[in-house]
Short mmCIF file of C-alpha atoms in Angstrom, two decimals:
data_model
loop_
_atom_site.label_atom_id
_atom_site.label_comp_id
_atom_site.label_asym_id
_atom_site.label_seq_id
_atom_site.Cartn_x
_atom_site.Cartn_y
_atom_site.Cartn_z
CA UNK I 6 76.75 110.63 80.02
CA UNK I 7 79.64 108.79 80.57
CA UNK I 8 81.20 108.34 83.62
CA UNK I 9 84.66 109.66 83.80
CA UNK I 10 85.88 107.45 86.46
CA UNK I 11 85.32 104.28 84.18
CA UNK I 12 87.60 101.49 84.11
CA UNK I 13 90.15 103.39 86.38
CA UNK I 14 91.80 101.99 89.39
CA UNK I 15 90.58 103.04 93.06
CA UNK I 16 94.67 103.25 93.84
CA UNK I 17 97.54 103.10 91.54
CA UNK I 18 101.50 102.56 93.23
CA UNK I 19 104.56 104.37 91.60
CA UNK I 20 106.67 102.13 89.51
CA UNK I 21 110.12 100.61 92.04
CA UNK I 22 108.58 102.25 95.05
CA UNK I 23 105.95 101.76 97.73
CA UNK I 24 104.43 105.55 96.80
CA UNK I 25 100.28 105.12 96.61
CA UNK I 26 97.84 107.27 95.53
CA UNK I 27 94.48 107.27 95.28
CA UNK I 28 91.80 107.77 92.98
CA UNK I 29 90.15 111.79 93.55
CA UNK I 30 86.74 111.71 91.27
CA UNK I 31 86.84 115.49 90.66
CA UNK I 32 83.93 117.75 90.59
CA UNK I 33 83.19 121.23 91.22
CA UNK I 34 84.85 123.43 94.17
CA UNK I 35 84.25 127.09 95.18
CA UNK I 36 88.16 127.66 95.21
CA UNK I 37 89.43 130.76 97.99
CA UNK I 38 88.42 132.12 100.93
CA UNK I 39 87.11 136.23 100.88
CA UNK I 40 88.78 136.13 104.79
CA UNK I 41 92.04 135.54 103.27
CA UNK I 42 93.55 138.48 101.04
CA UNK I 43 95.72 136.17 98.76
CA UNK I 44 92.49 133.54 98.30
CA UNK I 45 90.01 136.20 97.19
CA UNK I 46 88.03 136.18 95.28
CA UNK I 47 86.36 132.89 95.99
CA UNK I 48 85.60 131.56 92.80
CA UNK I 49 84.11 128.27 90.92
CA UNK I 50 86.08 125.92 89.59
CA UNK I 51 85.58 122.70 88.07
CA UNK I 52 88.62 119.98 88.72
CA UNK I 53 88.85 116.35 86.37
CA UNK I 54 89.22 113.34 88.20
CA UNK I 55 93.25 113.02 88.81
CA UNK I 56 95.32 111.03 91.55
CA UNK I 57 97.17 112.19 94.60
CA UNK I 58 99.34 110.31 96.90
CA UNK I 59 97.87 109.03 99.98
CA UNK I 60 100.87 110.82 102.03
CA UNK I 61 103.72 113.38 101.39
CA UNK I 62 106.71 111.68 100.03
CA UNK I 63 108.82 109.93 102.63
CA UNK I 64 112.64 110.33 103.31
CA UNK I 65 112.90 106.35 102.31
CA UNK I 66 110.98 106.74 99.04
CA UNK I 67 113.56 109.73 98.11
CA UNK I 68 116.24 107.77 98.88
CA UNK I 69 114.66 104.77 96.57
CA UNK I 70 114.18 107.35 94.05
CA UNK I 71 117.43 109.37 94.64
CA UNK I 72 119.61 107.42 95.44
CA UNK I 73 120.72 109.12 98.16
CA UNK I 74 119.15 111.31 101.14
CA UNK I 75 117.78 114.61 100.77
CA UNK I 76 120.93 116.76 102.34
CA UNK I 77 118.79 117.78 105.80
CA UNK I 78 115.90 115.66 105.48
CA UNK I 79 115.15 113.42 108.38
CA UNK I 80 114.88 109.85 108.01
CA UNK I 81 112.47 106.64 106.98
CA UNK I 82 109.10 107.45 107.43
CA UNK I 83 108.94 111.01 108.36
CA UNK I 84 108.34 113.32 105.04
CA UNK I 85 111.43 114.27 102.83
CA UNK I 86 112.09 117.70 103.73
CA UNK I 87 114.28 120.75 102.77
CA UNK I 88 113.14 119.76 99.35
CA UNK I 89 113.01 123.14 96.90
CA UNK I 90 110.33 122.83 93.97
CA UNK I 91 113.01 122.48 91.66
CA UNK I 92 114.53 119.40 93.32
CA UNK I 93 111.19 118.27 93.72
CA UNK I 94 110.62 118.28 89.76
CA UNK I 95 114.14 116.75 89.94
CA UNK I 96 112.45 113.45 91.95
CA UNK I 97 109.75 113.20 89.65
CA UNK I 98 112.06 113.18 86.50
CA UNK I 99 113.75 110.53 87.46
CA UNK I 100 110.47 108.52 89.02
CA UNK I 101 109.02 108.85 85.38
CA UNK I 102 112.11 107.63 83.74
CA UNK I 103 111.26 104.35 84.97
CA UNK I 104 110.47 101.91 82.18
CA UNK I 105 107.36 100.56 84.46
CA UNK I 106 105.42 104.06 83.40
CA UNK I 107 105.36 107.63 84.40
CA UNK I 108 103.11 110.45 84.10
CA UNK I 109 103.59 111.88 87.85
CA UNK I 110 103.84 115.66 88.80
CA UNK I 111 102.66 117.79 91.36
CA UNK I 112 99.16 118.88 91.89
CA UNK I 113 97.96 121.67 90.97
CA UNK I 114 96.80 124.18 93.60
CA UNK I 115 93.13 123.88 92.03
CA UNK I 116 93.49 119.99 92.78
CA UNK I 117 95.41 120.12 96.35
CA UNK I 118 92.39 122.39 97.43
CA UNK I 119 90.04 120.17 95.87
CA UNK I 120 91.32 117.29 97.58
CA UNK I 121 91.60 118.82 101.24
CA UNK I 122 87.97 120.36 101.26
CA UNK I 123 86.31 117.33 101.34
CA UNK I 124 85.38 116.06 104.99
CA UNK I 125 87.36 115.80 108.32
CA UNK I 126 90.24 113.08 110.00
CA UNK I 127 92.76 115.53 109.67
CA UNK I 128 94.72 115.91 113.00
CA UNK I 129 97.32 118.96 112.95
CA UNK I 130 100.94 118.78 114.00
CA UNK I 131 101.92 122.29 114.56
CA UNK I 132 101.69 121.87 118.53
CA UNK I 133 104.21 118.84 117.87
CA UNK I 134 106.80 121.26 116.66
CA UNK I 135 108.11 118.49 114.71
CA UNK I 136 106.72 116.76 111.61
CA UNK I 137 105.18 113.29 112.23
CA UNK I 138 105.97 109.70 110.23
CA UNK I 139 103.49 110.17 106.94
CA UNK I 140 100.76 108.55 107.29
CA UNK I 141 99.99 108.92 110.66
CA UNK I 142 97.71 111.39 110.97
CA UNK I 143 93.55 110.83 110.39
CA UNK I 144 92.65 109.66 107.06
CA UNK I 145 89.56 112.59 105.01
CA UNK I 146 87.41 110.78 103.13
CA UNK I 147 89.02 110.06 100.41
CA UNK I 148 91.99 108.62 102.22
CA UNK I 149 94.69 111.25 102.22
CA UNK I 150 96.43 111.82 105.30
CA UNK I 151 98.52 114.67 106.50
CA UNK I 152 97.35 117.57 104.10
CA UNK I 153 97.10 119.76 107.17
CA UNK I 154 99.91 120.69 109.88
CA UNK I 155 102.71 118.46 108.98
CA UNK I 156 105.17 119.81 106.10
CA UNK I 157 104.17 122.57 103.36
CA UNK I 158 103.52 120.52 100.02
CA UNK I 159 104.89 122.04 96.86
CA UNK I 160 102.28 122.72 94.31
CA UNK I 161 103.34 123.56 90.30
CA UNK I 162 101.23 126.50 90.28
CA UNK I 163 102.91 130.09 89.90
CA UNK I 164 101.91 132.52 92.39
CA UNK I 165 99.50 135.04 90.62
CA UNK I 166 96.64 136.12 92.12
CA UNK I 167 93.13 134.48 91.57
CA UNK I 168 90.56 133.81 90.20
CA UNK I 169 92.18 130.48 88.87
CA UNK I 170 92.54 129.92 85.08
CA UNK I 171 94.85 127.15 83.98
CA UNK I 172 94.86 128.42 80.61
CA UNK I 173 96.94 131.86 81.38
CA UNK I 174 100.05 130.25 81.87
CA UNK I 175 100.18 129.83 85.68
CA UNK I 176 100.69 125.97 85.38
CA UNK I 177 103.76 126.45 82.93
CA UNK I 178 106.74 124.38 84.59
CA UNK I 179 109.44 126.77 82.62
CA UNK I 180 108.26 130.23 83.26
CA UNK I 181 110.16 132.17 86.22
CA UNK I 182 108.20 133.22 89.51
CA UNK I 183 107.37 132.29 93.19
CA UNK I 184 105.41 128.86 93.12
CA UNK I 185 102.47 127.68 95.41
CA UNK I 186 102.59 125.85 98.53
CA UNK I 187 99.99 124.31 100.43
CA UNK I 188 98.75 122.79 104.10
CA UNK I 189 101.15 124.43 106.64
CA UNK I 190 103.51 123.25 108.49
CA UNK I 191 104.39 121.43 111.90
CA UNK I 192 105.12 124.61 113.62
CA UNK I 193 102.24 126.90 112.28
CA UNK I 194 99.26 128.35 114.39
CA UNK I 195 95.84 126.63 114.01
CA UNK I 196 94.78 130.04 111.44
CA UNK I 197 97.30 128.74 109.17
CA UNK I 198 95.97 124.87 108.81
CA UNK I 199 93.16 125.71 106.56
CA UNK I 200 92.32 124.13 102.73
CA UNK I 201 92.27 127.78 101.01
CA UNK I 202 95.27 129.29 102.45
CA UNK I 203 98.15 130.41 99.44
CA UNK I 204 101.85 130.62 100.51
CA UNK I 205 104.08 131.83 97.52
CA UNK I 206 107.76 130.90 97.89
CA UNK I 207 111.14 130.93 95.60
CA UNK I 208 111.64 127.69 93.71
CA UNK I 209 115.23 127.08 95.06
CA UNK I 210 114.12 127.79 98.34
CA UNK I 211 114.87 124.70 100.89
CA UNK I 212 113.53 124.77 103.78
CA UNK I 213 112.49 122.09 107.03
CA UNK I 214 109.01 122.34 106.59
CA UNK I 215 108.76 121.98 102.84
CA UNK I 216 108.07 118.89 101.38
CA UNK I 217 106.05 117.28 98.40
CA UNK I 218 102.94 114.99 97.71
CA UNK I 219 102.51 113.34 94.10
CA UNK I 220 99.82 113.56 91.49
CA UNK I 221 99.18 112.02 87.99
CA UNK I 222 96.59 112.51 85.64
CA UNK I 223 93.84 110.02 85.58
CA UNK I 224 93.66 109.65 81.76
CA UNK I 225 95.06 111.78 79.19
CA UNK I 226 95.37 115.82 79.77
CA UNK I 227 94.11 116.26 83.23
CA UNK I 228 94.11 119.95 84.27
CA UNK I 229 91.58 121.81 86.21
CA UNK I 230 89.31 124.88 83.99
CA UNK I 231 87.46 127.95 84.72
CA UNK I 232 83.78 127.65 85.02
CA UNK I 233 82.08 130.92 83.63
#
């Protein structure tokens, strides 16, 4: 069999910024929670290897990107905030217009989950009541930090109710409906800071606590599928 993470970099960097992600080898996940009413039912689903960034995007690496600040996002290192999803597609347009390379997006919901399931290191900032510099918090195994308890990350998946099948449309970038977010926030109660838990929101919506992490497709068409 061959081995799908073959010949593929352990980290890759965003062309003109200092954005990182890391290599996530994919597998198998039981995606949901039965305890949570919008995560039932919990369901098997089978995710490709793909890339994530190692933190959420930072105020500086908008601005790099931008060219100016997010409107009421703080500043430096702490995570660009007040970011709808459709600015957020906005910021990844114009990353992948670089002549360097492109390819990112945002993660699906399928591969956020994926990627926050696996081990510990996380340390929650919702007794902060402000959102930490990225980066700061523990490292999970596969060197993410801050997927927990910092800002909401944006997700492309619509919100329609499980089980999760890629193929009915829910990862369409054009089709009208609340979209996923993921993680919690700085502010949130410990019940909230949990890898299956599904927040729907409006696309326009800006908010403090929103913000976005990048993904790109290992090779080729990268989206998670259905196991039977």
């Amino acid at each position: 069999t061959p081995d799908p993470l073959a010949g593929l970099a352990r980290e890759i960097r965003a062309p003109g910024t200092d954005i990182r992600l890391v290599l996530i080898p994919g597998g198998e996940i039981t995606l949901g929670a039965e305890e949570a009413p919008k995560s039932r039912p919990a369901h098997s689903v089978r995710v490709k290897p793909f890339y994530l960034g190692v933190h959420e995007v930072t105020a500086a690496q908008w601005r790099s990107v931008m060219g100016a600040a997010q409107s009421d996002s703080p500043d430096g290192d702490l995570p660009a905030t007040g970011v709808s999803w459709q600015e957020a597609l906005v910021f990844i347009e114009k990353l992948n217009a670089q002549p360097e390379g492109g390819g990112f997006r945002l993660p699906t919901e399928a591969e956020w989950e994926f990627a926050a399931r696996t081990g510990a290191g996380e340390n929650p900032a919702f007794e902060l009541r402000e959102p930490r510099p990225a980066g700061k918090g523990g490292a999970n195994p596969f060197g993410l930090h801050d997927l927990f308890g910092n800002v909401w990350e944006w997700c492309s998946s619509l919100d329609v109710p499980y089980p999760y099948r890629p193929a009915d449309g829910r990862e369409s970038l054009s089709a009208p409906g609340m979209r996923i977010l993921r993680g919690g926030g700085y502010f949130d109660i410990p019940e909230w800071i949990t890898p299956a838990l599904r927040h729907g929101e409006r696309p326009d919506r800006k908010l403090p606590w929103i913000g976005l992490r990048l993904a790109r497709d290992a090779r080729g068409t990268n989206r998670p599928s259905s196991r039977p």
